[in-house]
Coordinates of C-alpha atoms in Angstrom, one line a residue:
X1 CA -29.1 2.9 101.0
X2 CA -30.7 0.6 98.4
X3 CA -32.8 -2.0 100.1
X4 CA -32.7 -5.5 98.6
X5 CA -36.2 -6.9 99.2
X6 CA -36.5 -10.1 101.3
X7 CA -39.5 -12.2 100.5
X8 CA -40.1 -14.5 103.5
X9 CA -43.1 -16.8 102.7
X10 CA -43.9 -19.0 105.6
X11 CA -46.1 -22.0 104.7
X12 CA -47.7 -24.6 106.9
X13 CA -48.8 -27.9 105.4
X14 CA -52.3 -28.5 106.7
X15 CA -55.9 -28.2 105.6
X16 CA -56.4 -24.7 104.1
X17 CA -54.9 -21.3 104.0
X18 CA -56.5 -18.7 106.4
X19 CA -53.9 -16.1 106.8
X20 CA -53.7 -14.2 103.5
X21 CA -56.1 -15.9 101.0
X22 CA -59.6 -14.6 100.5
X23 CA -62.1 -12.6 98.4
X24 CA -62.2 -9.3 100.4
X25 CA -59.3 -7.2 101.8
X26 CA -59.2 -3.8 103.5
X27 CA -56.3 -1.5 104.2
X28 CA -55.4 2.0 105.2
X29 CA -52.5 2.8 102.9
X30 CA -49.5 4.1 104.8
X31 CA -47.9 7.6 104.6
X32 CA -44.3 6.9 103.5
X33 CA -41.8 9.8 103.5
X34 CA -41.1 11.4 100.1
X35 CA -37.6 12.4 101.4
X36 CA -36.0 8.9 101.2
X37 CA -34.7 8.9 97.6
X38 CA -37.1 11.6 96.6
X39 CA -39.9 10.8 95.6
X40 CA -39.5 8.1 98.3
X41 CA -43.1 7.1 98.4
X42 CA -43.4 5.8 94.9
X43 CA -43.9 3.8 92.8
X44 CA -46.9 2.1 94.4
X45 CA -48.3 -1.2 93.3
X46 CA -51.2 -3.5 94.2
X47 CA -50.2 -7.1 93.7
X48 CA -52.8 -9.8 93.1
X49 CA -52.1 -13.5 92.7
X50 CA -54.7 -16.2 91.8
X51 CA -54.8 -19.9 92.5
X52 CA -56.6 -22.5 90.4
X53 CA -59.5 -20.2 89.5
X54 CA -59.5 -16.9 87.5
X55 CA -60.7 -13.8 89.3
X56 CA -62.2 -10.5 88.5
X57 CA -60.8 -8.1 91.1
X58 CA -62.4 -4.7 91.9
X59 CA -60.5 -2.0 93.8
X60 CA -62.4 0.9 95.3
X61 CA -62.4 3.5 98.0
X62 CA -65.9 3.3 99.6
X63 CA -65.5 6.7 101.4
X64 CA -64.2 8.5 98.3
X65 CA -66.5 8.5 95.3
X66 CA -63.9 10.4 93.3
X67 CA -61.4 7.6 93.6
X68 CA -59.8 6.8 90.2
X69 CA -62.0 9.4 88.5
X70 CA -65.1 7.9 89.9
X71 CA -64.6 4.5 88.4
X72 CA -63.4 1.5 90.5
X73 CA -60.3 -0.3 89.2
X74 CA -61.2 -3.7 87.6
X75 CA -58.5 -6.4 87.1
X76 CA -59.1 -9.6 85.2
X77 CA -56.6 -12.1 86.4
X78 CA -56.3 -15.6 84.8
X79 CA -55.9 -18.7 87.0
X80 CA -52.4 -19.3 88.4
X81 CA -51.4 -15.8 87.4
X82 CA -50.2 -12.5 89.0
X83 CA -51.0 -8.9 88.3
X84 CA -48.9 -6.0 89.5
X85 CA -51.0 -2.9 89.1
X86 CA -49.3 0.5 89.2
X87 CA -51.3 2.9 91.4
X88 CA -48.7 5.6 91.6
X89 CA -50.9 8.1 89.8
X90 CA -53.4 7.8 92.7
X91 CA -50.9 8.5 95.4
X92 CA -52.6 11.6 96.7
X93 CA -55.8 9.6 97.1
X94 CA -54.1 6.7 98.8
X95 CA -51.7 7.8 101.6
X96 CA -53.4 8.1 105.0
X97 CA -52.1 11.5 106.0
X98 CA -51.9 13.7 108.1
X99 CA -52.1 11.9 111.4
X100 CA -54.9 12.6 113.9
X101 CA -57.3 13.3 111.1
X102 CA -60.2 11.2 109.7
X103 CA -59.5 10.5 106.0
X104 CA -61.3 8.7 103.2
X105 CA -58.3 6.6 102.0
X106 CA -59.5 3.1 102.9
X107 CA -58.8 0.7 100.1
X108 CA -61.2 -2.2 99.5
X109 CA -60.2 -5.1 97.3
X110 CA -63.0 -7.5 96.3
X111 CA -62.5 -10.7 94.2
X112 CA -64.8 -13.3 92.5
X113 CA -62.4 -16.0 93.6
X114 CA -59.7 -16.6 96.3
X115 CA -56.6 -14.5 95.8
X116 CA -53.6 -13.3 97.8
X117 CA -53.1 -9.6 97.8
X118 CA -50.4 -7.1 99.0
X119 CA -49.8 -3.4 98.8
X120 CA -46.3 -2.5 97.7
X121 CA -44.4 0.7 98.3
X122 CA -41.6 0.1 95.9
X123 CA -39.1 3.0 95.9
X124 CA -35.7 1.5 95.0
X125 CA -34.1 2.7 98.3
X126 CA -37.0 2.2 100.6
X127 CA -39.4 -0.6 99.5
X128 CA -41.6 -2.9 101.5
X129 CA -44.8 -4.9 101.1
X130 CA -47.9 -4.8 103.2
X131 CA -49.4 -8.3 103.1
X132 CA -53.2 -8.0 103.4
X133 CA -54.8 -10.5 105.8
X134 CA -58.4 -10.6 104.4
X135 CA -61.0 -11.8 107.0
X136 CA -58.3 -12.7 109.5
X137 CA -57.2 -9.0 109.6
X138 CA -60.6 -7.8 110.7
X139 CA -61.6 -7.5 114.4
X140 CA -62.6 -5.5 117.4
X141 CA -59.5 -5.5 119.6
X142 CA -55.8 -5.0 118.7
X143 CA -52.6 -4.2 120.5
X144 CA -49.9 -2.3 118.5
X145 CA -46.7 -4.5 118.3
X146 CA -44.3 -1.8 117.2
X147 CA -40.8 -1.9 118.7
X148 CA -39.0 0.5 121.0
X149 CA -35.5 -0.9 120.2
X150 CA -33.1 2.1 120.2
X151 CA -30.7 0.8 117.4
X152 CA -33.7 0.7 115.1
X153 CA -34.3 4.4 115.1
X154 CA -36.0 6.3 112.3
X155 CA -33.9 8.4 109.9
X156 CA -34.2 12.1 110.6
X157 CA -35.1 14.1 107.4
X158 CA -35.4 17.4 109.2
X159 CA -35.8 20.3 108.4
X160 CA -38.6 18.8 106.3
X161 CA -41.2 18.6 109.1
X162 CA -44.0 17.8 106.7
X163 CA -42.4 14.7 105.3
X164 CA -40.9 12.9 108.3
X165 CA -40.2 9.1 108.6
X166 CA -42.0 7.9 111.6
X167 CA -43.8 4.9 113.2
X168 CA -47.6 4.8 113.1
X169 CA -50.6 2.5 113.1
X170 CA -53.3 3.1 110.6
X171 CA -57.0 2.0 111.0
X172 CA -59.7 1.5 108.4
X173 CA -63.4 1.0 109.2
X174 CA -65.4 -1.6 107.3
X175 CA -68.9 -0.4 108.4
X176 CA -70.7 2.9 109.0
X177 CA -71.0 4.3 112.5
X178 CA -67.8 2.7 113.8
X179 CA -66.6 3.9 117.1
X180 CA -62.8 3.3 117.8
X181 CA -61.3 3.7 121.3
X182 CA -57.6 4.3 121.3
X183 CA -55.3 4.1 124.4
X184 CA -51.6 4.9 124.0
X185 CA -48.9 4.6 126.6
X186 CA -47.0 7.5 125.0
X187 CA -48.1 10.9 123.6
X188 CA -49.4 10.7 120.1
X189 CA -50.4 13.6 117.9
X190 CA -53.3 15.5 119.5
X191 CA -53.6 13.2 122.5
X192 CA -51.7 12.8 125.8
X193 CA -50.3 9.5 127.0
X194 CA -52.5 7.2 129.1
X195 CA -55.6 9.1 128.1
X196 CA -58.1 7.1 126.1
X197 CA -59.8 8.9 123.1
X198 CA -62.4 8.1 120.6
X199 CA -62.5 8.3 116.8
X200 CA -65.7 8.0 114.8
X201 CA -65.4 6.4 111.3
X202 CA -67.7 5.4 108.5
X203 CA -67.1 2.6 106.0
X204 CA -63.8 3.2 104.2
X205 CA -62.7 6.1 106.5
X206 CA -59.3 5.9 108.0
X207 CA -57.2 7.3 110.9
X208 CA -53.5 7.4 111.4
X209 CA -52.0 7.5 114.9
X210 CA -48.3 8.5 115.6
X211 CA -45.9 10.8 117.3
X212 CA -44.7 13.2 114.6
X213 CA -43.1 15.8 116.9
X214 CA -40.0 16.9 115.0
X215 CA -37.7 16.8 118.0
X216 CA -38.7 13.2 119.1
X217 CA -40.3 11.4 116.2
X218 CA -37.2 9.4 115.3
X219 CA -36.7 8.1 118.9
X220 CA -38.1 4.5 119.2
X221 CA -39.0 5.2 122.8
X222 CA -41.8 7.5 121.5
X223 CA -43.3 4.8 119.3
X224 CA -46.9 3.9 120.2
X225 CA -45.8 0.4 121.1
X226 CA -48.4 -1.4 123.2
X227 CA -51.3 1.0 122.3
X228 CA -54.7 -0.6 122.4
X229 CA -57.4 -0.2 119.7
X230 CA -61.0 -1.2 120.6
X231 CA -63.9 -1.0 118.1
X232 CA -67.6 -1.7 118.1
X233 CA -67.5 -2.9 114.5
X234 CA -64.8 -4.7 112.5
X235 CA -61.7 -2.7 111.5
X236 CA -58.4 -3.5 110.0
X237 CA -55.1 -2.2 111.4
X238 CA -51.6 -1.9 109.9
X239 CA -48.3 -0.8 111.3
X240 CA -45.5 1.2 109.7
X241 CA -42.0 2.1 110.8
X242 CA -40.4 4.2 108.1
X243 CA -36.7 4.4 107.3
X244 CA -35.5 2.3 110.2
X245 CA -31.8 2.2 110.8
X246 CA -30.0 -1.1 111.3
X247 CA -27.0 -1.1 113.7
X248 CA -24.8 -3.3 111.4
X249 CA -24.4 -0.7 108.6
X250 CA -25.7 2.5 107.0
X251 CA -29.0 1.2 105.8
X252 CA -32.4 2.6 106.8
X253 CA -35.5 0.9 105.5
X254 CA -39.3 0.9 105.5
X255 CA -41.0 -1.8 107.6
X256 CA -44.7 -2.6 107.1
X257 CA -47.4 -5.2 107.9
X258 CA -51.0 -5.6 108.5
X259 CA -51.7 -7.0 112.0
X260 CA -54.5 -9.3 113.2
X261 CA -56.9 -8.9 116.2
X262 CA -56.2 -10.6 119.5
X263 CA -58.6 -13.4 118.9
X264 CA -56.5 -14.7 116.0
X265 CA -53.3 -14.8 118.1
X266 CA -51.6 -18.0 119.3
X267 CA -49.1 -19.1 121.9
X268 CA -46.4 -20.9 119.8
X269 CA -44.3 -19.3 117.0
X270 CA -41.3 -20.2 114.9
X271 CA -39.0 -17.6 113.3
X272 CA -36.6 -18.7 110.6
X273 CA -33.4 -16.7 110.7
X274 CA -32.7 -14.3 107.8
X275 CA -29.5 -13.0 106.4
X276 CA -28.8 -9.8 108.4
X277 CA -25.2 -9.0 109.2
X278 CA -23.7 -10.1 112.4
X279 CA -24.6 -7.4 114.9
X280 CA -27.7 -6.6 112.9
X281 CA -30.0 -7.3 115.9
X282 CA -32.3 -9.7 114.0
X283 CA -35.2 -9.8 116.4
X284 CA -38.4 -11.6 117.4
X285 CA -40.6 -9.2 119.3
X286 CA -43.2 -11.0 121.5
X287 CA -46.0 -8.7 122.8
X288 CA -48.5 -9.8 125.5
X289 CA -52.1 -9.0 125.3
X290 CA -52.9 -10.3 128.8
X291 CA -51.2 -9.6 132.1
X292 CA -48.8 -12.2 133.6
X293 CA -47.9 -13.7 130.3
X294 CA -44.8 -15.9 130.5
X295 CA -42.5 -16.3 127.5
X296 CA -40.3 -19.4 126.8
X297 CA -37.6 -20.0 124.2
X298 CA -36.7 -23.2 122.5
X299 CA -38.7 -25.4 124.9
X300 CA -36.7 -24.3 128.0
X301 CA -39.1 -24.6 131.0
X302 CA -37.7 -21.4 132.6
X303 CA -39.5 -18.3 131.3
X304 CA -37.3 -15.6 129.8
X305 CA -39.8 -12.9 130.7
X306 CA -43.1 -12.3 132.4
X307 CA -45.1 -9.5 130.6
X308 CA -48.1 -7.3 131.3
X309 CA -50.5 -6.5 128.4
X310 CA -48.8 -4.2 125.9
X311 CA -45.2 -5.1 127.0
X312 CA -42.9 -7.1 124.8
X313 CA -39.8 -9.3 125.0
X314 CA -37.1 -9.0 122.3
X315 CA -35.4 -12.3 121.4
X316 CA -32.2 -11.5 119.7
X317 CA -31.5 -14.0 116.9
X318 CA -28.0 -13.0 115.9
X319 CA -26.6 -16.2 117.6
X320 CA -28.3 -18.4 115.0
X321 CA -26.7 -19.6 111.8
X322 CA -29.0 -19.6 108.8
X323 CA -27.3 -22.8 107.4
X324 CA -27.4 -24.6 110.8
X325 CA -29.6 -24.0 113.8
X326 CA -31.7 -21.9 111.5
X327 CA -34.8 -21.1 113.6
X328 CA -36.1 -20.1 117.0
X329 CA -39.2 -21.5 118.8
X330 CA -41.0 -19.1 121.2
X331 CA -44.0 -20.1 123.3
X332 CA -46.1 -18.2 125.8
X333 CA -48.5 -19.0 128.5
X334 CA -51.2 -16.8 126.9
X335 CA -51.8 -15.5 123.4
X336 CA -49.1 -13.1 122.0
X337 CA -48.1 -11.2 118.9
X338 CA -44.9 -12.2 117.3
X339 CA -43.1 -9.7 115.0
X340 CA -40.0 -10.8 113.2
X341 CA -37.5 -8.1 112.1
X342 CA -35.1 -9.7 109.5
X343 CA -33.5 -9.1 106.2
X344 CA -30.0 -9.4 104.7
X345 CA -26.9 -7.3 105.0
X346 CA -28.1 -4.2 106.8
X347 CA -31.3 -4.1 104.9
X348 CA -34.3 -5.0 107.0
X349 CA -38.1 -5.5 107.1
X350 CA -40.7 -6.9 109.4
X351 CA -43.6 -9.3 109.4
X352 CA -46.1 -10.6 111.8
X353 CA -45.8 -14.3 112.2
X354 CA -48.6 -16.8 112.1
X355 CA -48.9 -19.1 115.1
X356 CA -48.2 -22.8 114.8
X357 CA -51.9 -23.5 115.3
X358 CA -52.7 -21.6 112.1
X359 CA -54.6 -23.9 109.8
X360 CA -51.9 -23.6 107.1
X361 CA -52.0 -24.5 103.5
X362 CA -51.4 -27.3 101.0
X363 CA -51.0 -24.8 98.2
X364 CA -49.3 -21.4 98.2
X365 CA -49.1 -18.9 95.3
X366 CA -46.4 -16.2 95.1
X367 CA -44.7 -13.9 92.6
X368 CA -41.2 -12.5 92.7
X369 CA -41.4 -8.8 91.9
X370 CA -37.6 -7.9 91.7
X371 CA -34.4 -9.5 90.6
X372 CA -32.8 -8.9 94.1
X373 CA -32.1 -11.7 96.5
X374 CA -35.1 -13.9 97.0
X375 CA -35.6 -16.4 99.9
X376 CA -38.4 -18.9 100.6
X377 CA -38.9 -19.7 104.3
X378 CA -40.8 -22.9 105.0
X379 CA -42.1 -24.5 108.1
X380 CA -43.5 -28.0 108.0
X381 CA -44.5 -30.8 110.3
X382 CA -41.9 -33.6 110.4
X383 CA -42.7 -36.3 107.8
X384 CA -43.9 -33.9 105.1
X385 CA -40.6 -32.3 104.2
X386 CA -40.2 -34.5 101.0
X387 CA -43.8 -33.8 99.8
X388 CA -43.3 -30.3 98.2
X389 CA -43.9 -29.7 94.5
X390 CA -43.1 -26.4 92.8
X391 CA -45.3 -25.6 89.7
X392 CA -44.1 -22.6 87.7
X393 CA -42.0 -21.4 84.8
X394 CA -38.6 -21.7 86.6
X395 CA -36.5 -24.6 87.8
X396 CA -37.0 -24.2 91.5
X397 CA -37.2 -27.3 93.7
X398 CA -37.8 -27.7 97.5
X399 CA -35.6 -30.7 98.6
X400 CA -36.3 -32.4 101.9
X401 CA -32.6 -32.1 102.7
X402 CA -33.0 -28.3 103.1
X403 CA -35.0 -28.7 106.3
X404 CA -33.6 -28.7 109.8
X405 CA -35.3 -29.5 113.1
X406 CA -36.8 -26.6 115.0
X407 CA -35.2 -26.6 118.5
X408 CA -37.6 -27.2 121.4
X409 CA -40.3 -28.9 119.4
X410 CA -39.0 -32.5 119.9
X411 CA -38.5 -32.9 116.2
X412 CA -42.2 -32.2 115.4
X413 CA -41.4 -29.2 113.2
X414 CA -38.8 -28.6 110.6
X415 CA -37.7 -25.3 109.0
X416 CA -35.9 -24.3 105.8
X417 CA -34.7 -21.2 104.1
X418 CA -33.9 -21.6 100.4
X419 CA -32.4 -18.9 98.1
X420 CA -33.4 -18.9 94.5
X421 CA -31.8 -17.1 91.5
X422 CA -33.9 -15.7 88.6
X423 CA -33.6 -18.8 86.6
X424 CA -35.1 -20.9 89.3
X425 CA -37.8 -18.3 90.2
X426 CA -38.2 -15.7 87.3
X427 CA -39.3 -12.2 88.0
X428 CA -42.9 -11.2 87.6
X429 CA -44.2 -14.7 87.0
X430 CA -46.7 -16.5 89.2
X431 CA -46.0 -19.7 91.0

């Protein structure tokens, strides 16, 4: 099915942006199946957006001297502009495949000024974006917040055993002599469940971990959800769940994001409801990283779950109405991951949510890359909802009347979801 891309940009009005703005980004590009609208893993783009300063952006593969013919990619991006660089010709050098193998595919993006950056797998029927987290994406300890929700099973493209759609986590080292310890609660390629194993990586080297056994790869119960990644030097980790079915229709879609280490996590999160069909199982997955973590919803003092490290609670958001009661507030007694699976119709994607204690931003740059439905999700402290200004080539506005109180926050937080047409937010133009 064709996937209409949902852009959910969550902005916090505060001091400065820490989640996705920076001058250095690392990523292990994912292995996306070629079988979904063959060739399903292309085109591939790297998207860069500048703020008030122009930037010279250099893209390289430190572990692969032959990348791009031996010459790093250099992009000159004016202030308040966006570049969508086509990298499809480099696909064989980008995708981190096969699993259980040290590869040299780590991508390094360096800039002379602050930018936002994301990697885009943009096949018409199976697109998603991988928002790079910059310095906030680097760390020493990660849990893998993949789901095991049975209705979100992977599409089975058998008998093409070499091009399966599966769930994985992908690691890239930022320094030489990096030792990575991985512990998975389920079998993964080359390693038995509950048996820690070690991978040795140098700067720019990558490793993909997954279950790709043809008979079971599409079963969410075999996803390495709750796996632990420990490293002696900073690494970046991303998660992928390819060609995921949605129970409300015949769609199956790619879901990607880069996660953050446990020291970046918080205890309070808000998810703004998307536009999935009724019965689409819009979900907020809350994963614990410490034992005896209690989870609360919308300020209710009675916990809905008590979790051990690596376990998650799924909060079903189908009961919400996007035009009224448009958000859910989830808190925990200890730091947790929050993964939001959302979309519209039966087309879905996922994103890691920033905690409410995230420093936030007074300015956010973005670019609409398709003419398909486009939504802006905003979360703001009460009292600031009338302070938004949109600078760009379109006619978009952010009226204070679009915001609604987030339940359980005592009116302290307000949320909005606003849809824009291509006159209000034109395609391929920076805001």
